[in-house]
Coordinates of C-alpha atoms in Angstrom, one line a residue:
M266 CA -24.5 -103.6 10.9
P267 CA -27.2 -103.3 13.7
T268 CA -29.4 -100.8 11.8
P269 CA -32.2 -101.0 14.4
A270 CA -29.7 -100.0 17.1
I271 CA -28.6 -96.9 15.0
L272 CA -32.3 -96.0 14.4
A273 CA -33.0 -96.4 18.2
L274 CA -30.1 -94.0 19.0
L275 CA -31.1 -91.5 16.4
F276 CA -34.6 -91.5 17.8
T277 CA -33.2 -91.0 21.3
M278 CA -31.1 -88.1 20.2
I279 CA -34.0 -86.3 18.5
V280 CA -36.2 -86.8 21.6
W281 CA -33.5 -85.5 23.9
G282 CA -32.5 -82.6 21.6
V283 CA -36.1 -81.3 21.3
S284 CA -36.8 -81.6 25.1
P285 CA -35.3 -78.2 26.0
V286 CA -38.0 -76.6 23.9
F287 CA -40.6 -78.1 26.1
F288 CA -38.6 -77.4 29.3
R289 CA -38.7 -73.7 28.4
S290 CA -42.3 -73.7 27.1
L291 CA -43.7 -75.3 30.3
S292 CA -41.5 -73.2 32.6
L293 CA -42.9 -70.1 30.9
A294 CA -46.5 -71.3 30.7
L295 CA -46.8 -72.8 34.2
G296 CA -43.9 -71.3 36.1
P297 CA -40.9 -73.4 36.9
A298 CA -42.1 -74.5 40.3
D299 CA -45.5 -75.8 39.2
H300 CA -43.9 -77.2 36.1
L301 CA -41.6 -79.4 38.1
A302 CA -44.2 -80.3 40.8
I303 CA -46.7 -81.5 38.2
R304 CA -44.2 -83.3 36.0
Y305 CA -42.5 -85.2 38.8
A306 CA -45.8 -86.2 40.3
L307 CA -46.4 -88.0 37.0
V308 CA -42.8 -89.2 36.8
G309 CA -43.2 -90.7 40.4
I310 CA -46.3 -92.5 39.3
V311 CA -44.4 -94.0 36.3
F312 CA -41.4 -95.1 38.3
L313 CA -43.2 -96.4 41.5
P314 CA -44.1 -99.8 39.8
V315 CA -40.5 -100.1 38.6
V316 CA -39.2 -99.6 42.2
L317 CA -41.7 -102.2 43.4
V318 CA -41.0 -104.8 40.7
T319 CA -37.2 -104.5 41.0
R320 CA -37.3 -104.2 44.8
A321 CA -35.0 -101.2 44.4
W322 CA -35.5 -100.1 48.0
R323 CA -33.6 -103.1 49.3
I324 CA -30.2 -101.6 49.4
E325 CA -27.7 -101.8 52.2
R326 CA -28.0 -99.3 55.0
A327 CA -24.5 -98.1 54.4
D328 CA -25.5 -97.1 50.8
W329 CA -28.5 -95.0 51.8
P330 CA -26.5 -91.8 52.5
R331 CA -25.0 -92.0 49.0
M332 CA -28.4 -92.7 47.4
L333 CA -30.0 -89.7 49.2
F334 CA -27.0 -87.5 48.4
V335 CA -27.1 -88.2 44.6
S336 CA -30.9 -87.9 44.5
V337 CA -31.4 -84.8 46.6
L338 CA -28.3 -82.8 45.6
G339 CA -27.5 -84.3 42.2
F340 CA -30.8 -85.2 40.5
T341 CA -33.0 -82.6 42.3
G342 CA -30.4 -79.9 41.8
Y343 CA -30.2 -80.7 38.1
N344 CA -34.0 -80.4 37.7
L345 CA -34.2 -77.1 39.7
G346 CA -31.4 -75.5 37.8
S347 CA -32.7 -76.5 34.3
A348 CA -36.4 -75.6 35.0
F349 CA -35.6 -72.2 36.5
G350 CA -32.8 -71.6 34.0
F351 CA -34.9 -72.3 30.9
E352 CA -37.4 -69.8 32.2
R353 CA -34.7 -67.1 31.7
I354 CA -32.8 -68.1 28.5
N355 CA -33.8 -69.6 25.2
A356 CA -33.7 -73.3 24.5
G357 CA -30.8 -73.2 22.0
T358 CA -28.4 -71.4 24.4
G359 CA -29.4 -73.7 27.2
S360 CA -28.9 -76.8 25.0
L361 CA -25.3 -75.7 24.2
I362 CA -24.4 -75.1 27.9
I363 CA -25.9 -78.5 28.8
G364 CA -23.5 -79.9 26.2
T365 CA -20.6 -79.3 28.6
Q366 CA -21.9 -82.0 31.0
P367 CA -19.2 -84.6 29.8
L368 CA -16.5 -82.1 30.6
L369 CA -18.0 -81.5 34.1
I370 CA -18.3 -85.3 34.6
A371 CA -14.6 -85.7 33.7
L372 CA -13.6 -82.8 36.0
I373 CA -15.6 -84.0 39.0
G374 CA -14.5 -87.6 38.3
S375 CA -10.9 -86.5 38.4
L376 CA -11.4 -84.4 41.6
A377 CA -13.1 -87.4 43.3
A378 CA -10.2 -89.7 42.1
A379 CA -12.6 -91.8 40.2
E380 CA -11.0 -91.0 36.8
R381 CA -7.5 -90.1 35.7
F382 CA -7.0 -86.5 34.7
T383 CA -5.2 -86.5 31.3
L384 CA -3.8 -83.8 29.1
A385 CA -6.7 -84.3 26.7
T386 CA -9.1 -83.8 29.5
G387 CA -7.5 -80.5 30.6
L388 CA -7.3 -79.2 27.0
G389 CA -10.9 -80.1 26.4
L390 CA -12.0 -78.3 29.6
V391 CA -10.2 -75.1 28.6
I392 CA -11.7 -75.1 25.1
G393 CA -15.2 -76.1 26.2
F394 CA -15.3 -73.5 29.0
A395 CA -13.9 -70.9 26.6
G396 CA -16.9 -71.7 24.4
I397 CA -19.3 -71.0 27.3
V398 CA -17.6 -67.7 28.0
F399 CA -17.7 -66.7 24.3
L400 CA -21.4 -67.8 24.0
V401 CA -22.5 -65.8 27.1
W402 CA -20.3 -62.8 26.4
N403 CA -21.3 -62.5 22.7
D404 CA -25.1 -62.9 23.4
L405 CA -25.1 -60.7 26.5
G406 CA -25.1 -57.5 24.5
I407 CA -28.1 -58.5 22.4
T408 CA -30.4 -59.9 25.1
G409 CA -33.2 -57.7 26.5
D410 CA -32.3 -58.3 30.2
P411 CA -28.6 -59.0 30.8
V412 CA -29.2 -59.9 34.5
Q413 CA -31.8 -62.4 33.7
F414 CA -29.7 -63.9 30.9
L415 CA -26.7 -64.3 33.1
T416 CA -28.8 -65.8 35.9
G417 CA -30.3 -68.3 33.5
C418 CA -26.9 -69.3 32.1
A419 CA -25.6 -69.7 35.6
M420 CA -28.6 -71.9 36.6
I421 CA -28.2 -74.1 33.5
F422 CA -24.5 -74.5 34.2
I423 CA -25.1 -75.3 37.9
S424 CA -27.7 -77.9 36.8
G425 CA -25.0 -79.5 34.6
T426 CA -22.7 -79.5 37.6
C427 CA -25.3 -81.2 39.8
W428 CA -25.8 -83.8 37.1
A429 CA -22.0 -84.4 36.9
V430 CA -22.1 -85.0 40.7
Y431 CA -24.9 -87.5 40.2
A432 CA -23.1 -89.2 37.4
V433 CA -19.9 -89.8 39.3
A434 CA -21.4 -90.5 42.7
S435 CA -24.1 -92.8 41.6
K436 CA -21.8 -95.0 39.5
P437 CA -20.9 -97.4 42.5
L438 CA -24.7 -97.8 43.2
S439 CA -25.4 -98.7 39.5
Q440 CA -22.5 -101.2 39.5
K441 CA -23.6 -102.8 42.8
Y442 CA -27.4 -103.0 42.3
G443 CA -27.9 -102.6 38.6
S444 CA -28.6 -99.5 36.5
L445 CA -32.4 -99.8 36.4
P446 CA -33.1 -100.4 40.1
A447 CA -30.6 -97.7 41.2
T448 CA -32.0 -95.2 38.6
A449 CA -35.7 -96.0 39.5
L450 CA -35.1 -95.5 43.2
S451 CA -33.2 -92.2 42.6
V452 CA -35.9 -90.9 40.4
L453 CA -38.6 -91.7 42.9
I454 CA -36.7 -90.0 45.7
T455 CA -36.2 -87.0 43.4
A456 CA -39.9 -86.9 42.6
L457 CA -40.9 -87.0 46.3
T458 CA -38.4 -84.2 47.0
L459 CA -39.6 -81.9 44.2
V460 CA -43.3 -82.5 44.9
V461 CA -42.9 -81.8 48.6
L462 CA -40.6 -78.8 48.0
L463 CA -42.5 -77.1 45.2
G464 CA -46.1 -78.4 45.5
R465 CA -48.7 -76.1 46.9
P466 CA -52.5 -75.8 46.7
A467 CA -52.2 -73.4 43.8
T468 CA -50.3 -76.2 41.9
L469 CA -53.6 -78.1 41.6
E470 CA -55.3 -75.0 40.1
T471 CA -52.4 -74.7 37.7
A472 CA -52.8 -78.3 36.6
A473 CA -56.6 -77.9 36.2
G474 CA -56.0 -74.9 34.0
M475 CA -53.5 -76.5 31.7
N476 CA -54.5 -76.3 28.0
L477 CA -54.1 -79.1 25.5
R478 CA -50.6 -77.9 24.4
S479 CA -49.2 -78.0 27.9
W480 CA -50.6 -81.5 28.5
L481 CA -49.1 -82.7 25.3
E482 CA -45.7 -81.2 26.2
M483 CA -45.9 -82.7 29.6
A484 CA -46.8 -86.1 28.2
Y485 CA -43.8 -85.8 25.8
L486 CA -41.4 -85.2 28.7
V487 CA -42.9 -87.9 31.0
V488 CA -43.5 -90.6 28.4
F489 CA -40.9 -90.1 25.7
V490 CA -38.0 -88.4 27.5
T491 CA -38.4 -90.3 30.8
A492 CA -39.6 -93.7 29.9
L493 CA -39.3 -94.5 26.2
T494 CA -35.8 -93.2 25.6
M495 CA -34.5 -95.2 28.6
V496 CA -35.5 -98.2 26.6
T497 CA -34.2 -97.0 23.2
W498 CA -30.9 -95.7 24.6
N499 CA -30.2 -99.0 26.5
Y500 CA -31.2 -101.0 23.4
G501 CA -28.9 -99.1 21.1
A502 CA -26.0 -98.8 23.5
A503 CA -26.1 -102.5 24.2
R504 CA -25.7 -103.3 20.5
L505 CA -23.1 -100.8 19.5
P506 CA -19.5 -100.1 20.8
A507 CA -19.6 -97.6 23.7
A508 CA -17.6 -95.0 21.8
A509 CA -19.9 -95.2 18.8
A510 CA -23.0 -94.8 21.0
G511 CA -21.4 -91.9 22.8
A512 CA -20.6 -90.2 19.5
F513 CA -24.4 -89.9 18.9
L514 CA -24.6 -87.5 21.9
Y515 CA -23.0 -84.8 19.9
L516 CA -26.3 -84.4 18.0
V517 CA -28.2 -83.3 21.0
P518 CA -27.0 -79.7 21.3
P519 CA -27.4 -78.9 17.5
I520 CA -30.8 -80.5 17.6
G521 CA -31.7 -78.3 20.6
V522 CA -30.6 -75.2 18.7
M523 CA -32.5 -76.1 15.6
A524 CA -35.6 -77.1 17.6
G525 CA -35.6 -73.7 19.4
A526 CA -35.3 -71.9 16.1
M527 CA -38.0 -73.9 14.3
M528 CA -40.5 -74.4 17.1
L529 CA -40.1 -71.2 19.2
G530 CA -38.7 -68.8 16.6
E531 CA -35.5 -68.3 18.6
P532 CA -32.6 -66.5 16.7
I533 CA -29.4 -68.4 15.9
T534 CA -26.6 -66.0 16.9
Q535 CA -22.9 -66.0 16.1
G536 CA -22.2 -66.6 19.7
M537 CA -24.3 -69.8 19.6
V538 CA -22.5 -71.0 16.5
I539 CA -18.9 -70.2 17.6
G540 CA -19.4 -70.9 21.3
G541 CA -21.3 -74.2 20.5
A542 CA -18.5 -75.3 18.1
L543 CA -15.9 -74.6 20.9
I544 CA -18.0 -76.5 23.4
L545 CA -18.4 -79.5 21.2
A546 CA -14.7 -79.4 20.2
G547 CA -13.7 -79.3 23.9
V548 CA -16.0 -82.3 24.6
A549 CA -14.6 -84.2 21.7
I550 CA -10.9 -83.6 22.7
A551 CA -11.6 -84.6 26.3
Q552 CA -13.4 -87.8 25.2
F553 CA -11.4 -88.9 22.2
G554 CA -8.1 -87.1 22.5
S555 CA -6.2 -90.3 23.1
Y556 CA -7.3 -91.6 19.7
L557 CA -5.8 -88.7 17.9
T558 CA -2.2 -89.2 18.7
P559 CA -0.5 -90.3 15.4
G560 CA 2.5 -92.1 16.9
G561 CA 4.1 -89.0 18.2
K562 CA 4.8 -87.7 14.7
L563 CA 4.3 -84.0 15.6
A564 CA 5.5 -82.7 12.2
A565 CA 2.8 -84.7 10.4
L566 CA 0.2 -83.6 12.9
A567 CA 1.2 -79.9 12.4
A568 CA 1.1 -80.4 8.6
V569 CA -2.3 -81.9 8.5
L570 CA -3.7 -79.3 10.9
F571 CA -2.3 -76.4 8.8
A572 CA -3.7 -78.0 5.6
V573 CA -7.3 -78.5 6.8
T574 CA -7.5 -75.1 8.4
M575 CA -6.3 -73.4 5.2
W576 CA -8.8 -75.5 3.2
G577 CA -11.5 -74.5 5.6
L578 CA -11.0 -70.9 4.5
V579 CA -10.9 -71.7 0.8
P580 CA -14.7 -71.6 0.3
V581 CA -14.7 -68.1 1.9
A582 CA -12.0 -66.8 -0.4
M583 CA -13.2 -68.6 -3.5
R584 CA -16.8 -67.5 -2.9
Y585 CA -15.7 -63.9 -2.7
L586 CA -13.7 -64.2 -6.0
V587 CA -16.4 -66.2 -7.8
T588 CA -19.2 -63.8 -6.9
A589 CA -17.1 -60.7 -7.4
Y590 CA -15.7 -61.8 -10.8
S591 CA -16.4 -65.2 -12.3
P592 CA -15.7 -69.0 -11.7
E593 CA -13.3 -69.0 -14.7
T594 CA -11.4 -66.1 -13.4
A595 CA -11.2 -67.5 -9.9
M596 CA -9.9 -70.8 -11.2
V597 CA -7.3 -69.3 -13.4
L598 CA -6.1 -66.9 -10.7
R599 CA -5.8 -69.8 -8.3
L600 CA -4.4 -72.7 -10.3
Y601 CA -2.2 -71.0 -12.9
P602 CA 0.1 -69.2 -10.5
A603 CA 0.1 -72.2 -8.2
G604 CA 1.1 -74.4 -11.2
L605 CA 4.0 -72.1 -12.1
L606 CA 5.2 -71.9 -8.6
A607 CA 5.0 -75.7 -8.3
A608 CA 7.0 -76.2 -11.5
V609 CA 9.7 -73.9 -10.3
V610 CA 10.0 -75.8 -7.1
V611 CA 10.3 -79.1 -9.0
L612 CA 13.0 -77.6 -11.2
V613 CA 15.0 -76.3 -8.2
T614 CA 14.6 -79.3 -5.9
G615 CA 14.6 -82.0 -8.5
V616 CA 12.8 -85.3 -8.5
R617 CA 13.9 -88.9 -8.9
Q618 CA 13.1 -90.7 -12.1
I619 CA 9.5 -91.7 -12.1
A620 CA 8.2 -94.9 -13.6
W621 CA 5.7 -94.7 -16.4
A622 CA 3.0 -96.4 -14.3
D623 CA 3.5 -93.9 -11.6
W624 CA 3.4 -91.0 -14.1
L625 CA 0.0 -92.3 -15.1
R626 CA -1.1 -92.4 -11.4
I627 CA 0.1 -88.8 -10.9
I628 CA -1.7 -87.6 -14.1
I629 CA -5.0 -89.3 -13.1
A630 CA -4.8 -87.8 -9.6
A631 CA -4.1 -84.3 -11.0
L632 CA -6.7 -84.2 -13.7
A633 CA -9.5 -86.5 -12.6
G634 CA -8.9 -85.7 -8.9
N635 CA -7.5 -82.2 -8.3
L636 CA -8.6 -80.4 -11.5
G637 CA -12.1 -82.1 -11.4
Y638 CA -12.4 -80.9 -7.8
Q639 CA -11.4 -77.3 -8.6
V640 CA -13.6 -76.9 -11.7
L641 CA -16.8 -78.4 -10.1
A642 CA -16.3 -76.5 -6.9
A643 CA -15.7 -73.1 -8.6
Y644 CA -18.8 -73.3 -10.7
G645 CA -20.8 -74.7 -7.7
M646 CA -19.7 -72.0 -5.3
Q647 CA -21.2 -69.4 -7.6
G648 CA -24.6 -70.5 -6.2
V649 CA -23.7 -71.8 -2.8
P650 CA -22.6 -69.8 0.3
A651 CA -19.2 -70.5 1.7
S652 CA -20.6 -72.0 4.9
W653 CA -22.7 -74.5 3.0
T654 CA -19.8 -75.4 0.7
G655 CA -17.6 -76.0 3.7
L656 CA -20.1 -78.5 5.2
I657 CA -20.5 -80.3 1.9
F658 CA -16.7 -80.5 1.8
G659 CA -17.1 -82.5 5.0
L660 CA -18.1 -85.4 2.8
E661 CA -14.5 -85.8 1.7
P662 CA -13.6 -88.5 4.3
V663 CA -16.5 -90.6 3.2
F664 CA -15.5 -90.4 -0.5
I665 CA -11.9 -91.1 0.4
A666 CA -13.0 -94.3 2.1
L667 CA -15.3 -95.2 -0.8
F668 CA -12.6 -94.7 -3.5
A669 CA -10.1 -96.6 -1.3
V670 CA -12.5 -99.5 -1.7
L671 CA -13.0 -99.0 -5.5
L672 CA -9.5 -98.1 -6.4
A673 CA -7.2 -99.5 -3.7
G674 CA -9.0 -102.8 -2.9
E675 CA -9.8 -102.0 0.6
R676 CA -12.8 -103.8 2.2
L677 CA -16.3 -102.4 2.0
T678 CA -17.7 -102.4 5.5
P679 CA -21.3 -102.0 6.7
W680 CA -20.1 -99.0 8.6
L681 CA -19.0 -97.3 5.4
V682 CA -22.3 -98.1 3.7
A683 CA -24.3 -96.7 6.7
G684 CA -22.0 -93.6 6.9
I685 CA -22.5 -92.8 3.2
C686 CA -26.3 -93.2 3.6
V687 CA -26.4 -90.8 6.6
A688 CA -24.0 -88.3 5.0
L689 CA -25.9 -88.2 1.7
L690 CA -29.1 -87.8 3.7
G691 CA -27.5 -84.7 5.1
T692 CA -26.7 -83.5 1.6
A693 CA -30.3 -84.2 0.6
A694 CA -31.4 -82.0 3.6
L695 CA -29.2 -79.2 2.3
M696 CA -30.7 -79.6 -1.2
L697 CA -34.3 -79.7 0.2
G698 CA -33.5 -76.6 2.3
S699 CA -32.3 -74.8 -0.8
T700 CA -35.7 -75.2 -2.4
L701 CA -37.4 -74.0 0.8
T702 CA -35.1 -71.0 1.4
P703 CA -36.8 -67.9 0.0
S704 CA -33.6 -65.8 0.0
G705 CA -32.4 -67.3 -3.3
D706 CA -28.7 -67.4 -2.2
V707 CA -28.6 -71.2 -2.5
S708 CA -28.7 -73.0 -5.8
L709 CA -29.7 -76.7 -6.1
L710 CA -27.4 -77.1 -9.1
G711 CA -24.6 -75.4 -7.2
L712 CA -25.1 -77.9 -4.3
L713 CA -24.9 -80.8 -6.7
L714 CA -21.7 -79.5 -8.3
V715 CA -20.0 -78.9 -5.0
T716 CA -21.0 -82.4 -3.8
L717 CA -19.6 -84.0 -7.0
S718 CA -16.4 -81.9 -6.5
T719 CA -15.7 -83.7 -3.2
M720 CA -15.5 -87.0 -5.1
G721 CA -12.6 -85.5 -7.0
W722 CA -10.6 -84.9 -3.8
G723 CA -11.4 -88.5 -2.7
I724 CA -9.9 -89.8 -6.0
Y725 CA -6.9 -87.5 -5.6
T726 CA -6.1 -88.6 -2.0
V727 CA -6.4 -92.4 -2.7
V728 CA -4.5 -92.3 -6.1
I729 CA -1.7 -90.0 -5.1
R730 CA -0.7 -91.7 -1.8
P731 CA 1.5 -94.5 -3.2
A732 CA 3.4 -92.0 -5.4
S733 CA 4.0 -89.7 -2.4
R734 CA 5.4 -92.5 -0.4
K735 CA 7.6 -93.6 -3.2
Y736 CA 9.0 -90.3 -4.5
G737 CA 8.4 -87.8 -1.7
A738 CA 5.4 -85.7 -0.8
L739 CA 6.8 -82.3 -2.0
P740 CA 7.8 -83.3 -5.6
V741 CA 4.7 -85.4 -6.2
A742 CA 2.5 -82.6 -4.9
C743 CA 4.2 -80.0 -7.1
L744 CA 3.9 -82.2 -10.2
A745 CA 0.2 -82.8 -9.5
I746 CA -0.4 -79.0 -9.1
A747 CA 1.6 -78.2 -12.2
I748 CA -0.3 -80.8 -14.3
S749 CA -3.6 -79.5 -12.9
A750 CA -2.7 -76.0 -14.2
L751 CA -2.1 -77.1 -17.8
P752 CA -5.7 -76.9 -18.9
M753 CA -6.2 -73.4 -17.4
P754 CA -5.8 -71.5 -20.8
L755 CA -9.1 -73.2 -21.8
F756 CA -10.8 -71.1 -19.0
V757 CA -9.3 -67.7 -19.8
R758 CA -12.0 -65.2 -20.5
A759 CA -11.5 -62.3 -23.0
D760 CA -11.9 -59.7 -20.3
L761 CA -9.2 -61.2 -18.0
P762 CA -6.7 -58.3 -18.5
Q763 CA -9.3 -55.7 -17.7
T764 CA -10.4 -57.7 -14.6
L765 CA -6.8 -57.9 -13.4
V766 CA -6.4 -54.2 -13.7
A767 CA -9.6 -53.5 -11.8
M768 CA -9.0 -55.9 -8.9
D769 CA -8.7 -54.3 -5.5
A770 CA -6.4 -55.1 -2.6
T771 CA -8.9 -57.5 -1.0
A772 CA -9.2 -59.5 -4.2
W773 CA -5.4 -59.8 -4.5
L774 CA -5.2 -60.8 -0.9
A775 CA -7.7 -63.6 -1.5
V776 CA -5.8 -64.7 -4.6
G777 CA -2.5 -64.8 -2.7
F778 CA -4.1 -66.8 0.0
V779 CA -5.6 -69.5 -2.2
V780 CA -2.4 -69.7 -4.4
V781 CA 0.3 -69.8 -1.7
F782 CA -1.4 -71.1 1.5
A783 CA -4.5 -73.0 0.4
T784 CA -3.2 -74.6 -2.8
F785 CA 0.6 -74.9 -2.9
M786 CA 1.5 -75.2 0.8
S787 CA -1.6 -77.0 1.9
T788 CA -1.4 -79.7 -0.8
A789 CA 2.3 -80.2 -0.2
L790 CA 1.8 -80.5 3.6
W791 CA -1.2 -82.8 3.2
N792 CA 0.9 -85.1 1.0
Y793 CA 3.6 -85.0 3.6
A794 CA 1.1 -86.0 6.3
L795 CA -0.3 -88.8 4.2
A796 CA 3.3 -90.1 3.7
H797 CA 3.9 -90.2 7.5
M798 CA 0.5 -91.2 9.0
E799 CA -2.3 -93.5 8.1
S800 CA -5.0 -92.1 5.7
S801 CA -7.7 -92.9 8.3
I802 CA -5.9 -90.8 10.9
A803 CA -5.3 -87.9 8.5
G804 CA -8.9 -88.1 7.4
M805 CA -10.1 -87.5 11.0
F806 CA -8.7 -84.0 10.9
L807 CA -10.9 -83.1 7.9
Y808 CA -13.6 -82.5 10.5
V809 CA -11.9 -79.2 11.2
Q810 CA -12.5 -78.0 7.6
P811 CA -16.3 -77.6 7.6
V812 CA -16.3 -75.9 11.0
V813 CA -13.7 -73.4 9.8
A814 CA -15.6 -72.8 6.6
A815 CA -18.9 -72.2 8.4
L816 CA -17.3 -69.8 10.9
G817 CA -15.5 -68.0 8.1
G818 CA -18.6 -67.6 6.0
V819 CA -20.5 -66.1 9.0
L820 CA -17.8 -63.9 10.3
L821 CA -16.1 -62.7 7.1
L822 CA -18.9 -62.8 4.5
G823 CA -21.9 -62.1 6.8
E824 CA -23.7 -65.3 5.8
R825 CA -26.7 -66.4 7.8
I826 CA -27.0 -69.6 9.8
T827 CA -30.2 -71.4 8.8
W828 CA -31.9 -74.7 9.9
P829 CA -31.1 -76.6 6.7
L830 CA -27.4 -75.7 7.2
L831 CA -27.4 -77.0 10.8
L832 CA -29.5 -80.1 10.0
G833 CA -27.7 -81.0 6.8
G834 CA -24.2 -80.3 8.3
G835 CA -25.0 -82.3 11.4
L836 CA -26.1 -85.3 9.3
I837 CA -23.0 -85.1 7.1
I838 CA -20.6 -85.0 10.1
L839 CA -22.5 -87.9 11.7
G840 CA -22.3 -89.9 8.6
V841 CA -18.6 -89.3 8.2
A842 CA -18.1 -90.2 11.9
I843 CA -20.0 -93.5 11.4
A844 CA -18.0 -94.4 8.3
Q845 CA -14.6 -93.6 9.9
F846 CA -14.9 -94.6 13.5
G847 CA -17.4 -97.4 13.4
P848 CA -15.0 -100.2 12.4
R849 CA -12.3 -99.1 14.9
M850 CA -14.4 -98.9 18.1
R851 CA -14.5 -101.8 20.5
R852 CA -17.3 -102.8 22.8
T853 CA -16.5 -101.2 26.2
R854 CA -18.6 -100.0 29.0
F855 CA -19.3 -96.3 29.5
R856 CA -16.9 -94.7 31.9
T857 CA -19.5 -92.1 32.9
A858 CA -23.3 -91.9 33.1
P859 CA -25.2 -90.7 30.1
P860 CA -26.9 -87.3 29.9
P861 CA -29.9 -86.7 32.2
A862 CA -32.4 -87.3 29.5
M863 CA -31.4 -91.0 29.5
E864 CA -32.3 -91.6 33.1
A865 CA -35.3 -89.3 33.4
S866 CA -36.4 -85.8 32.7

């Protein structure tokens, strides 16, 4: 496992993610025109030696129009749009809109006949642009100046479009002359254009009056974002599969949102959370949609999507029941009716004779896996918000892979080890955040119990799969649910009858949801999917679960979005992605250029 390459890419993502904070800070402090003129005067000084050493100016006369086009329209347009846009909107919102650049690159590449337009690309574009519309529409009503907000959003979007033009149109130049010479010459032309266009005598006065903070921010953008990350990105991307390196780019928008909140005190709104999730989902579908086709088995695909969506809402319903009543009551109301329903289904549908060894497998999966998961999660959710619980449940694919190694004899890969380390680092970030959160709504013990509960589901998934394939998904799932309900009398409280009488319609609706949809139907459909597709493919869809839980907690329970939630959740999802996708990705070249921060700022 090339650990230095992973560290290089993580460093690059952090630098790129934080850069919108300094874009906005400098545009506000110096004005966007002087900000760009001063910055690109320094950038030109940095890249002039590169142009001279690589002799980048020695390109064929026929290629100069393309070089001038991508530099003046593409690169210069990107910088003008971002500098003037970040003057008008906050860094977090701008970071999310910039996150649509891969979609714009795919669209413009298709229009220019440079790339094939696929169904996944079209679906990703629709979802991603819907995210932008939701983000802008939702936050428009809470901004102080709607016209300025809309103008800023439009400028950031136009800057992304200009960068997409640059990415597509400059590709033949990079392929013909090399990435470094083509990039260096383009950056130098852009620097000359911006200095001539925006520079004025007052710019020198602005530079002379810059304070230490502004110079440090300027140095960060010129040295780290422009020069250093070009080295770290190329180093990491050269040593990891292209798709694996590209997956790191999903960290940039969330880091931008967190940086804006932590460094500039910007609020994290529901529009940013939901709109950002839609944008990232659209980008993921457009980029990786072809990997998510499980052999055309649409029934299995529909089953797994239903299951993970329902499970995503489980933390919301259970959090409500646990806090309104008690963990014991919530468990009994969930598992006991589900167990009775499952037993009735088994009696009606019947099941083939099960071997004693397989009975042992089903019992272990039910008690050590499903019941252990239910008990630990119920007690843990008493001190953990639903949005936090959902993100911790995102650890499940990692534990499924780990227990597949321990219990099913699958090979332990360096990718799995690295993924576990990163995901657990995210859990540690959540736990650290719980100690720093003054609101008191997050318990360290609760976080630990919820984390341990995910191990139970990992055991269940690995242990139950052979029995599901042998005897059928529905009967095996029903047997496991019925067995899981057998210990429930141990958790019945003395006041249960009074509690049942006092429960309102909302509580009964929550109970009905977790019993019928989230426990019985979802478990049966999950087992059906496992019997008809590979575990690794089914595990990919578990990424939907934490997103649904976080959105449900915010929208239905009024929970707050905090920086530990975003940081920890981002690391957990990154770790899961490393563990799952790392071994399956081949070394291929990038089809499109990386984000603008890679080339220069």
